[in-house]
Structure formats: C-alpha cells, structure tokens
XYZ file of C-alpha atoms in Angstrom:
507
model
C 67.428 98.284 32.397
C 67.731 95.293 30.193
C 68.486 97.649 27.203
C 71.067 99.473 29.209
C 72.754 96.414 30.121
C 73.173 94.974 26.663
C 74.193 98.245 25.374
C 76.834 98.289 27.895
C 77.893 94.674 27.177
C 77.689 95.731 23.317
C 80.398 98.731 24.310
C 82.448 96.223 26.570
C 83.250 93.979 23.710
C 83.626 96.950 21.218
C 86.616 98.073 23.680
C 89.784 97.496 22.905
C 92.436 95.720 25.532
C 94.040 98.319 26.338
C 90.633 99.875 26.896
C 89.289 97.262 29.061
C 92.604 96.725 30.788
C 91.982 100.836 31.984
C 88.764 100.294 32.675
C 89.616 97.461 34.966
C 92.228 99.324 36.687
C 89.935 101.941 37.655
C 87.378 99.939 38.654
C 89.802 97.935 40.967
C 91.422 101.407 42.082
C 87.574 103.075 43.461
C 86.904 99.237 44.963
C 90.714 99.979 46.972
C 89.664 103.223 47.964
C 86.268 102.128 49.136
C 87.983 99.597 51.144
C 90.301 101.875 52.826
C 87.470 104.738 53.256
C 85.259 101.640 55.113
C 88.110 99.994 56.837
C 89.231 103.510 58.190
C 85.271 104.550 59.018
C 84.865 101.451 60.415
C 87.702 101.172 62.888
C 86.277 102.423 66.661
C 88.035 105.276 68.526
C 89.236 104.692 71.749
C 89.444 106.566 75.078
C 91.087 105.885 78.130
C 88.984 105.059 80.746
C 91.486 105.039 83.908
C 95.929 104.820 84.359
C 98.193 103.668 86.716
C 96.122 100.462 87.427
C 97.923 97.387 88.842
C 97.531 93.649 87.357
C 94.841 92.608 89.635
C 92.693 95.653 88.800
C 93.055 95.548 85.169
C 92.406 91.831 85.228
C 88.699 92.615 87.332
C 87.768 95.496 85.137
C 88.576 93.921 81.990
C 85.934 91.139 83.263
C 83.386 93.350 84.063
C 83.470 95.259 80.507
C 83.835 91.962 78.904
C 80.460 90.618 80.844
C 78.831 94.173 80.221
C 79.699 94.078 76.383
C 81.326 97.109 75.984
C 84.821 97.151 73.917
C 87.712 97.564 75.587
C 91.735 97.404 75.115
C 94.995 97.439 77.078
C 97.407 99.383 76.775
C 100.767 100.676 78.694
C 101.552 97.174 79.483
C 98.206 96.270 81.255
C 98.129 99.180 83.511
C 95.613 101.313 81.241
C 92.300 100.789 80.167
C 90.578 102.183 77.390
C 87.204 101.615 75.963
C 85.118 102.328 73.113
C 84.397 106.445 72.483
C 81.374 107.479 73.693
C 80.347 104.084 75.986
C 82.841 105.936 78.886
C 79.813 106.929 81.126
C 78.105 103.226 80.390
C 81.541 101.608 81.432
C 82.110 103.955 84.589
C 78.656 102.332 85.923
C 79.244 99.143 85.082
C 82.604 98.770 87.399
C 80.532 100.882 89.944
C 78.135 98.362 90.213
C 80.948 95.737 91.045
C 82.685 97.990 93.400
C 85.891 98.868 90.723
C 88.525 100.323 90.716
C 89.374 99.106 94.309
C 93.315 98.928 93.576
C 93.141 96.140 96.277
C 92.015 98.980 99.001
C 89.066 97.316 100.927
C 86.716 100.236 102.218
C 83.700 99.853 105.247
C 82.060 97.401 103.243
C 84.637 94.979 104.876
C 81.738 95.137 107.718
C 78.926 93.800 105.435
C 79.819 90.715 106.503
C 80.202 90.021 109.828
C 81.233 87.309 111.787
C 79.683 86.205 115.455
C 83.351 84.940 116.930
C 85.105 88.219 115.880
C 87.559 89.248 118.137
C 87.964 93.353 119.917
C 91.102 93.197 118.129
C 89.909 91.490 114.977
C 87.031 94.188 114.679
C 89.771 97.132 115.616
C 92.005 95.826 112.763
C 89.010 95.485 110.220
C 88.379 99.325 111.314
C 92.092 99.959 110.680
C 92.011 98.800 107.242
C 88.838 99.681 106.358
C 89.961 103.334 107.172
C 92.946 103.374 104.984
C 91.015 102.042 102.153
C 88.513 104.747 102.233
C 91.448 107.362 102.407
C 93.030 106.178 99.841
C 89.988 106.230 96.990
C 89.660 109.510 98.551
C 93.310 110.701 97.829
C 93.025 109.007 94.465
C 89.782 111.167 93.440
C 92.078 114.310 93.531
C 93.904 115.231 90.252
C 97.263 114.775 90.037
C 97.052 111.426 91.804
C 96.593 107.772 90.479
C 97.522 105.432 92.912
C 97.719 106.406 96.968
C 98.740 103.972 100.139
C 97.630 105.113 103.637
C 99.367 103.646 106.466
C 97.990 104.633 109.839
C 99.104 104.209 113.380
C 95.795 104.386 115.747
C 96.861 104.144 119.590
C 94.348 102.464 122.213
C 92.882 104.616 125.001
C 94.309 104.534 128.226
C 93.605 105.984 131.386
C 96.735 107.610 132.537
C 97.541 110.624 129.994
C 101.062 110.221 130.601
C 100.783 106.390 128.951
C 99.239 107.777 125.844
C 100.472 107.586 122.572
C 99.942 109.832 119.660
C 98.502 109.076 116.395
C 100.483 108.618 113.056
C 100.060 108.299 109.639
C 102.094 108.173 106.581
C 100.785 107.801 102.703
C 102.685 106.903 99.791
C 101.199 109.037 96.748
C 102.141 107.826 93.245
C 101.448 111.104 90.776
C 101.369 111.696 87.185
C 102.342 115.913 87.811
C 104.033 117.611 90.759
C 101.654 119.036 93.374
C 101.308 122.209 94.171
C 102.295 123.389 98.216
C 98.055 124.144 98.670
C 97.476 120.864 97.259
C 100.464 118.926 99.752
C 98.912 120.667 102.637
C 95.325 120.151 101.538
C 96.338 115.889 101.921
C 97.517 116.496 104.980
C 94.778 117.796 106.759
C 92.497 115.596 104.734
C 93.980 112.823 106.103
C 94.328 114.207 110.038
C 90.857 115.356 110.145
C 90.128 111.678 109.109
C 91.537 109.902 112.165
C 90.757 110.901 115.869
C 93.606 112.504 117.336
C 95.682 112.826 114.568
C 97.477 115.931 114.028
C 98.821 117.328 110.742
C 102.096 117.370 111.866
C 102.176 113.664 112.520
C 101.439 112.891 108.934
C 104.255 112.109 106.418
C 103.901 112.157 102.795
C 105.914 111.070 100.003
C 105.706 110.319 96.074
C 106.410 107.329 94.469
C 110.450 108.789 94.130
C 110.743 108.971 97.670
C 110.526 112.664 97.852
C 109.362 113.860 101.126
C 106.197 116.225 100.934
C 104.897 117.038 104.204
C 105.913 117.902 106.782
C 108.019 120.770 105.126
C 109.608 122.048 108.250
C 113.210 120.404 107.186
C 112.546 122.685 103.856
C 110.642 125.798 105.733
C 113.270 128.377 104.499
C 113.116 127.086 100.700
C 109.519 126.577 101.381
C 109.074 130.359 102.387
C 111.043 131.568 99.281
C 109.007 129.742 96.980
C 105.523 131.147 98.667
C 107.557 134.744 98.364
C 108.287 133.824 94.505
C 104.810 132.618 93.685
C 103.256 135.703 95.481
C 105.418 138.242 94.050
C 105.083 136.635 90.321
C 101.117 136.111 90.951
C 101.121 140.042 91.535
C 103.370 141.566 89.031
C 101.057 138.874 86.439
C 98.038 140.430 87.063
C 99.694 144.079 87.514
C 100.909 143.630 83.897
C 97.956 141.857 82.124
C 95.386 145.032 83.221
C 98.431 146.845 81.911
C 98.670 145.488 78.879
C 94.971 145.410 78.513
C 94.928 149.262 78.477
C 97.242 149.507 76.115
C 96.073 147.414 73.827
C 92.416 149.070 73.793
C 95.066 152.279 73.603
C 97.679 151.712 70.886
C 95.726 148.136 69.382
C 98.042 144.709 68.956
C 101.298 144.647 68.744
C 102.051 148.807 69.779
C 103.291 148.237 73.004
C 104.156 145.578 76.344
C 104.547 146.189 79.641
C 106.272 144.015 82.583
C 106.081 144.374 85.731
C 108.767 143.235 89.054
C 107.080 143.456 92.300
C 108.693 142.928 95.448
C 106.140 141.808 98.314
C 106.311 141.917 101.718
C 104.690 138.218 102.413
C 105.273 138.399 106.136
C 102.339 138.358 108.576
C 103.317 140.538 111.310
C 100.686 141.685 114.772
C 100.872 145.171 115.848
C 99.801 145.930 119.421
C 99.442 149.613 120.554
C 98.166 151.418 123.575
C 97.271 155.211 124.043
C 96.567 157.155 127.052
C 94.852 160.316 126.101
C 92.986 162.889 128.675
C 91.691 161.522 131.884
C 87.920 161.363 132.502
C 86.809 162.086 136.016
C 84.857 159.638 137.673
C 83.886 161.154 140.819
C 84.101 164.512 142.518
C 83.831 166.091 146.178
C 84.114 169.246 147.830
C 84.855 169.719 151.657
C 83.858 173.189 153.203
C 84.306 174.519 156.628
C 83.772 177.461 157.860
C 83.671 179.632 161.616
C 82.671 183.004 162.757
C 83.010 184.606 165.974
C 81.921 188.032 167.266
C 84.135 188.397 170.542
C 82.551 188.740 173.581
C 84.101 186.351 176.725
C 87.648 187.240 177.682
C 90.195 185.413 175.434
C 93.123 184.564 177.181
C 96.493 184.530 175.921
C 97.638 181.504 175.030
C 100.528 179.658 177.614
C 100.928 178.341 181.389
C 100.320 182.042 182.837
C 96.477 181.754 181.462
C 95.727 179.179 183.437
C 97.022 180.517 186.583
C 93.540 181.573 189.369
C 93.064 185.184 189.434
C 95.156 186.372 185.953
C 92.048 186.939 184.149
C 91.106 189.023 186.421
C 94.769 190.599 186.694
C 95.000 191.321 183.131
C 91.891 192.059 181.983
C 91.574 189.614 178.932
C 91.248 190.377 175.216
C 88.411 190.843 173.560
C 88.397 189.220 170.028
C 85.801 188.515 167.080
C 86.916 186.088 164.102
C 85.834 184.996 160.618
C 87.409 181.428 159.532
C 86.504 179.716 156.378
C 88.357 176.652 154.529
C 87.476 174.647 151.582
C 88.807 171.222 149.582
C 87.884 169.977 146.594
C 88.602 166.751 145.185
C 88.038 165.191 141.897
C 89.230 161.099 140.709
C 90.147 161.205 137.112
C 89.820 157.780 135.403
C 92.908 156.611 133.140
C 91.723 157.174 129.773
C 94.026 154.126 127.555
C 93.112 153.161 124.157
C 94.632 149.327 123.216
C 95.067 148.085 119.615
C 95.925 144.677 118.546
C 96.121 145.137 114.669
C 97.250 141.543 112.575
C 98.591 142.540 109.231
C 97.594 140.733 106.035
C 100.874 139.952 104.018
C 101.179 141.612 100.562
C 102.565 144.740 101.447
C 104.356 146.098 98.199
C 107.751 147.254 98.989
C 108.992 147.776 95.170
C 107.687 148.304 91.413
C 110.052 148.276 88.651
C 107.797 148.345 85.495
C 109.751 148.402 81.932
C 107.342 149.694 79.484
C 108.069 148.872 75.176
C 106.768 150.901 72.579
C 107.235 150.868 69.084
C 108.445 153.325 67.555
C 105.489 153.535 65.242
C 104.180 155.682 67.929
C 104.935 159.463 68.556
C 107.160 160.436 71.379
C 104.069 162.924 73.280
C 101.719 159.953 72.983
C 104.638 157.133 74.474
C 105.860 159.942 77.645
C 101.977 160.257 78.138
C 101.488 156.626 78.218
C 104.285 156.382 80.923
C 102.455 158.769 83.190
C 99.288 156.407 82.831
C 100.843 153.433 83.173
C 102.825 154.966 86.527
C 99.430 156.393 87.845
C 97.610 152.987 87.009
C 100.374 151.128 88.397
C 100.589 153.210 91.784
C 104.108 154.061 91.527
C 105.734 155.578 94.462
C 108.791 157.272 93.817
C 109.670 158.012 97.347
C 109.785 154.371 98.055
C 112.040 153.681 95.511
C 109.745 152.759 92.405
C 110.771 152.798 89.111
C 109.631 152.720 85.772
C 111.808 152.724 82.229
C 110.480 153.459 78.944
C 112.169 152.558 76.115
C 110.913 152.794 72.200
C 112.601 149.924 69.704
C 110.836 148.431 66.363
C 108.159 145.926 67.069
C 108.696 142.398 64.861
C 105.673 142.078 62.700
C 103.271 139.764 64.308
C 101.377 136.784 62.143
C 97.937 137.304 61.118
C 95.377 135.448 64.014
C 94.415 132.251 63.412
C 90.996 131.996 62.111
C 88.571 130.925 65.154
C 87.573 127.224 64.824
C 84.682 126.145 62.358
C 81.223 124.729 63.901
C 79.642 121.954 62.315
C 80.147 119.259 59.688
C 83.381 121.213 59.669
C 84.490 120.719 63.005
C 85.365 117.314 62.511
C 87.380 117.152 59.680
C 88.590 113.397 59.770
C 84.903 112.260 60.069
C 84.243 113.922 56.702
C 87.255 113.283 54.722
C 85.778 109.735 54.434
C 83.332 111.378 52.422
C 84.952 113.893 50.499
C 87.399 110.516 49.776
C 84.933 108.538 48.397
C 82.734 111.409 46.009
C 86.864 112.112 44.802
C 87.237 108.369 43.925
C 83.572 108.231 42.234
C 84.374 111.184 40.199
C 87.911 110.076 39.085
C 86.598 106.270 38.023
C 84.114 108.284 36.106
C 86.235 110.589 34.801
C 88.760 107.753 33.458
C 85.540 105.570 32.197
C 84.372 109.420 30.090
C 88.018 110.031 28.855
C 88.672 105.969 27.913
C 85.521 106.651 25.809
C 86.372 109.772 24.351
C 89.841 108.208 23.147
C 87.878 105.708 21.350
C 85.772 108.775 19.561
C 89.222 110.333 18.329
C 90.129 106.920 17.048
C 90.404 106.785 12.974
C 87.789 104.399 11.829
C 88.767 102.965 8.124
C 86.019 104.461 6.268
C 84.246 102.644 3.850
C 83.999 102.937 -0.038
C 79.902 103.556 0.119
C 80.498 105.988 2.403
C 82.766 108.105 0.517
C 80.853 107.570 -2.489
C 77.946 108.925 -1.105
C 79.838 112.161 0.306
C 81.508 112.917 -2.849
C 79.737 115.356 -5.420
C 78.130 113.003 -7.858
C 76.925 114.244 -11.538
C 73.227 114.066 -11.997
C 73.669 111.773 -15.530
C 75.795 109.263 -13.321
C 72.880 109.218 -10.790
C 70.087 108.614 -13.658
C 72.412 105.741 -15.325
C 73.830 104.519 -11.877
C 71.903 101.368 -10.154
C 70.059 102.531 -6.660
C 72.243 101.550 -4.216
C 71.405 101.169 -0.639
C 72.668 104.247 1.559
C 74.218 102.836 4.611
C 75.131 99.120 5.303
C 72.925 97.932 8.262
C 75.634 96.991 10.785
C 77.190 99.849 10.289
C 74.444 102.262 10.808
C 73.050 99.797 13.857
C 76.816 100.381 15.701
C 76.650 103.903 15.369
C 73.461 104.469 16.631
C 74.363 101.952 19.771
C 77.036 104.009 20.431
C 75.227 107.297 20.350
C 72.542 105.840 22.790
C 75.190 104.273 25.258
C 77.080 107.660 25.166
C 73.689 109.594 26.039
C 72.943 106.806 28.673
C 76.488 107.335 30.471
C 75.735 111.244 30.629
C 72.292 110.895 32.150
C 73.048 107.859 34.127
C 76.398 107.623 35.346
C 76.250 105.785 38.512
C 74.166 103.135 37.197
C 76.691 102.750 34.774
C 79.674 102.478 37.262
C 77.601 100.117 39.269
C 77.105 97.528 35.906
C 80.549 97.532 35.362
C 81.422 96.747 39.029
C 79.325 94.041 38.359
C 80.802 92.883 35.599
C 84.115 92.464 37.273
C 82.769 90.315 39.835
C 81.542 88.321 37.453
C-alpha cells in the first residue's frame, strides 16, 4: 500500500495544473453528490398520524410522542400530526395508553373517581356528559368524520305520563367528504339506540356548514328522487358491466360498448287479496217421514156434518187405504275464502333503453347477432316499451395497457435511485480521473537526442569506432516505468485509488 501511495503521489506531482485542477473538480463533484445522495437517504418520511385536531389535543399528543421518543411534526397549522414512517402502530399505543385523542370529550372514566358528597344531580350530569363523550369517539371512528359534538336532552321520570317529556339530541359532525343517505341514517339510529327513549326522529344532525342532515322529512321529495337516481344508475351499472363483459370475451378490447337506461319502479307497495272459491260442506242431515194405511174404520168426510150423532151410520162412511212418504235433506256448506297480503320489494323495471356501439371493424351478421344477445341477456320486453339501438361508427385507437407494476427492489424506485446515483457518480469521477490520464499519454514529450540516436539505423563501422554509450538515462527510464505501474495499478485497483485521492484533498 505504501508503494501505491508514493506512486500515486509520484503521478500527482507529475500532473499538470490544469490536470490537478480537473482532478479536484471531480473529486469535489462525487463528494457533492455523496452529500446530496446521504442528505436525501437520510431525511425520514413522514405519515400522518390523525387531522382535524384542536390546539389542546395537538399540544397533549405532541407530549406524549415527545416522552415516548418517537419523531413527530406539525403540520396544517397545528391541527395535524404526523410521525415518523413505519413507528404509526408504536405511536397509536402510546396515546392509547394516556387516553388520546380525547378532543376534550370526557367518556365513563369521568366515574373513576368518585366523590362521597356528590350530589343526584351532580352524578346525573356526570352521566350526561360522560354519554356524549362516548358518542362522540364513537361518531368520530366512522370514516368520513373527524371531529363530532353530541348534545343530548335526557328528561327525568315522572309519574304522570301526561308530564313526560321526550328525549332529544342533536350532534354537530365536522367531515372531510359528504356522507352518503345510509351513512346519515346509520348516525341517527346510532345515536337513538344510545339514549333511553330517544327516538330517531328526535335527533338532528348537521355538518360543520350548517347543513341540516337528519331528519330529511323537510327534503323527503328530493330525498326520494335521489334514492330513485341512485337505484336506477346502480342497476343500469351493473346491467351494462356483465354487458360489456360479454362482449369483450366476444369481440376482445376496444370492438364494442354498451349502456344501459333503466327506469325502476322504487316504490314499496302491499297487495291484499281475498278469493272465495267452492264451498266445503261441513255438516249434513236428512229428515224422512213416512205413513201407510190400509183402510179399514169408516173415514168420514171431512166438515161440521161428520160430527153430527147418527151420520155415520146415515151415510155409510168411506172406506180408504193410503201410502204417505216425505223426505228433507240438508247440507251446511262452509265459505271457502282464500286471503293474501303480498308486500312488494321495490325494483320493479318499468323501462330499458340500451344503445349498443360497434365498430365497424366488425361485420354487419356478427353486430345484428350481437343485438339479439345483448336484448335476450338484457331481458328486453318490447311490449312494455323497451328499446334497444345499434349503431356501428369507427372506434378511436386505444393506448397500449400500462405495464402491471414491478415487485421488488423495483417497486420502490426512489429508495434505489440513491444507489443507482451514487455507482453513476463513482463511475463518472473515475471516468474523468482515466480520461485526465489518457490526455497526459497523447501529450508530446520532447524526445531526447540518445533516444533518437539509438532508433536511427546506425552503420556497423560507426558502432566499432563509436564510444559505448549508455542506452537509456536512468530518470528517464525510472519515470516511465512508474508510470506504467501506476497505470496498471488504477486498472486493477480503482477504488483504492479514488479513495487516496479523496484523501489527499482533505489533506
């Protein structure tokens, strides 16, 4: 190594300035570069850890990281926190350990400390509070939401129900994206099932603009609409994605699109119906009677004159026989009724209009055969007024796919360009430090008498008379072969030779 080091001094001072001065420069340009690459590497990521904080809560949680040790910073004027990438999960226990984020809502641990001259009503507000705090950590743990502020109205019992009061409650929702109707509704019977006697339509809600979410009975007409909208658009989406689907496995990319209007019927409607059909008998009965007679006694004629003493004897009677028979039958027939209450499920369709594109790439047979498919997949009825419209037009040339996301070393490309950065910088100080020297190769070197003397064709008489003369001067021949062994040290070697000049300039 010492050899190496005096053979590089050796080449230092052979250098020219304008040598050295390039030298330098690169040198000073691959220390920059290192810098950056290091500084850059160096610097931590950072990711947020919670939004939407106020003063107070920043100011606790920035205490407990601090105490903890983990890095933090603030940003968005105090109200966000972030912390050092990949110490989120160590951070999130940390503040649960100290009870944080509380956003200044005290929850049931307001009872862990209790107090023997507490009042009923003291205890009763406690409860109050302590309530409202635990809804609103609850409402903040849904997405959307960052910040939420119960207020609740919770009457006392009383014995008459005419004295009652009903419960109320109203929450002030501060959101970073508009909620959906499921997700409004959702609150509110979060919220009511929370509190005894509350009832979702006593709850109010409202974001932090002071638009009024629930109860949507001043907005029920726009409300319906939009639940009509979403369910129609919900339907003709999926209609026209399986669609789509088929004719893309059909035609392949880019042949052909489909899109789908539905019209829904979203109403929920109860049908009741009754039918009688043939009664069933329940119970039957048959009444006979029946009398026969022979003759035999005198049968008088009916009237006054019968019953006169002596006629029968006068007239001789009549002598009669008789055969009498009658018979009833009756049968009870139940009522025989049938009753149907029947609740339809919205979602009736009332209308398709489908327009189906294809290019015109495609032959006319296979595009009107298509249309039957698509109207038989579809379920197109065109008694009830369904349409569908095909219509063939030039398809614009779609861009080649993107190529699917590299796994890896390469998935991260920022966390190796620091590399890639610093082999560049190696090779291009090297590069300079191999050209420098092969500029001072191509350099003319005054050659000396001796040596053209010995190069030139000498006579053999001059060389018998001529005095022996040495055959290279000694520095000469020393500096050449220096230079040949520091040139075959900086091709075997090269890194140990960028590292002695690094040390050099620090010296």
């Amino acid at each position: 190594m010492a050899d190496a080091t005096s053979k590089l001094r050796e080449i230092w001072s052979g250098l020219e300035t304008k040598g050295q001065l390039t030298v330098i420069g690169s040198a000073v340009a691959v220390v920059a570069v290192f810098f950056l690459l290091f500084t850059y590497a160096s610097k931590p990521s950072y990711s947020t850890l919670y939004t939407g904080l106020d003063l107070a809560d920043a100011n606790n949680i920035t205490r407990a990281l601090s105490a903890a040790g983990i890095p933090y910073r603030l940003t968005a004027g105090g109200t966000e926190v972030d912390v050092q990438s990949g110490k989120e999960a160590q951070a999130q226990v940390a503040l649960a350990a100290k009870g944080l984020p509380s956003s200044g809502h005290v929850g049931f641990e307001i009872f862990d400390k209790q107090s023997l001259g507490a009042t009923e009503f003291q205890q009763q507000v406690n409860y109050q509070r302590a309530l409202e705090g635990e809804l609103d950590r609850t409402l903040m743990q849904i997405s959307g939401i960052t910040n939420a502020d119960v207020q609740l109205v919770i009457p006392q019992d009383s014995l008459f129900a005419d004295q009652a009061t009903k419960a109320s409650a109203s929450a002030l929702l501060t959101t970073s994206q508009p909620l959906d109707a499921s997700t409004v509704r959702g609150i509110a019977h979060l919220i009511a099932g929370a509190v005894k006697g509350l009832s979702p339509d006593d709850v109010t809600l409202t974001d932090q603009t002071g638009n009024l979410l629930w109860p949507q009975s001043a907005a029920a007409g726009s409300s319906a609409a939009a639940a009509t909208i979403e369910a129609n658009q919900q339907y003709a989406s999926q209609l026209s994605s399986a669609i789509n689907a088929m004719l893309t496995q059909t035609l392949g990319p880019g042949k052909a699109q489909a899109r789908v209007h539905a019209d829904l019927n979203v109403d929920q409607t109860t049908l009741d119906k009754i039918t009688y059909g043939k009664g069933t008998p329940t119970s039957s009965s048959t009444d006979t009677e029946q009398l026969r007679s022979k003759g035999g006694g005198t049968a008088l004629p009916a009237g006054a004159s019968s019953n006169i003493p002596g006629y029968a004897n006068a007239s001789g009677g009549i002598n009669s026989s008789s055969n009498y028979q009658h018979k009833i039958d009756n049968t009870q027939f139940g009522v025989d009724r049938t009753v149907e209450h029947t609740v339809v499920a919205p979602g009736k369709v009332n209308r398709l209009d489908i327009a189906l594109l294809v290019d015109t790439s495609v032959p006319a047979a296979q595009a009107n055969a298509l249309e039957r498919s698509v109207a038989a997949m579809a379920g197109l009825d065109r008694k009830r007024g369904d349409t569908i419209t095909l219509s063939r037009l030039s398809f614009a040339k779609t861009a080649a796919p993107a190529a699917p996301a590299k796994k890896g070393p390469l998935a991260n490309p920022l966390g190796l360009a620091k590399y890639v950065l610093a082999a560049v910088g190696a090779l291009v100080f090297l590069f300079l430090m191999r050209r420098g020297l092969k500029r001072r190769e191509g350099e003319a070197v005054a050659e000396p008498v001796w040596l053209r003397e010995i190069e030139g064709p000498t006579p053999i008489a001059e060389l018998e008379v001529a005095p022996v003369r040495t055959a290279l001067d000694p520095a000469q021949e020393r500096r050449a072969t220096v230079r040949a062994e520091v040139e075959d040290i900086v091709r075997r070697e090269p890194e140990q030779v960028a590292a002695q000049i690094g040390q050099w300039l620090k010296e």
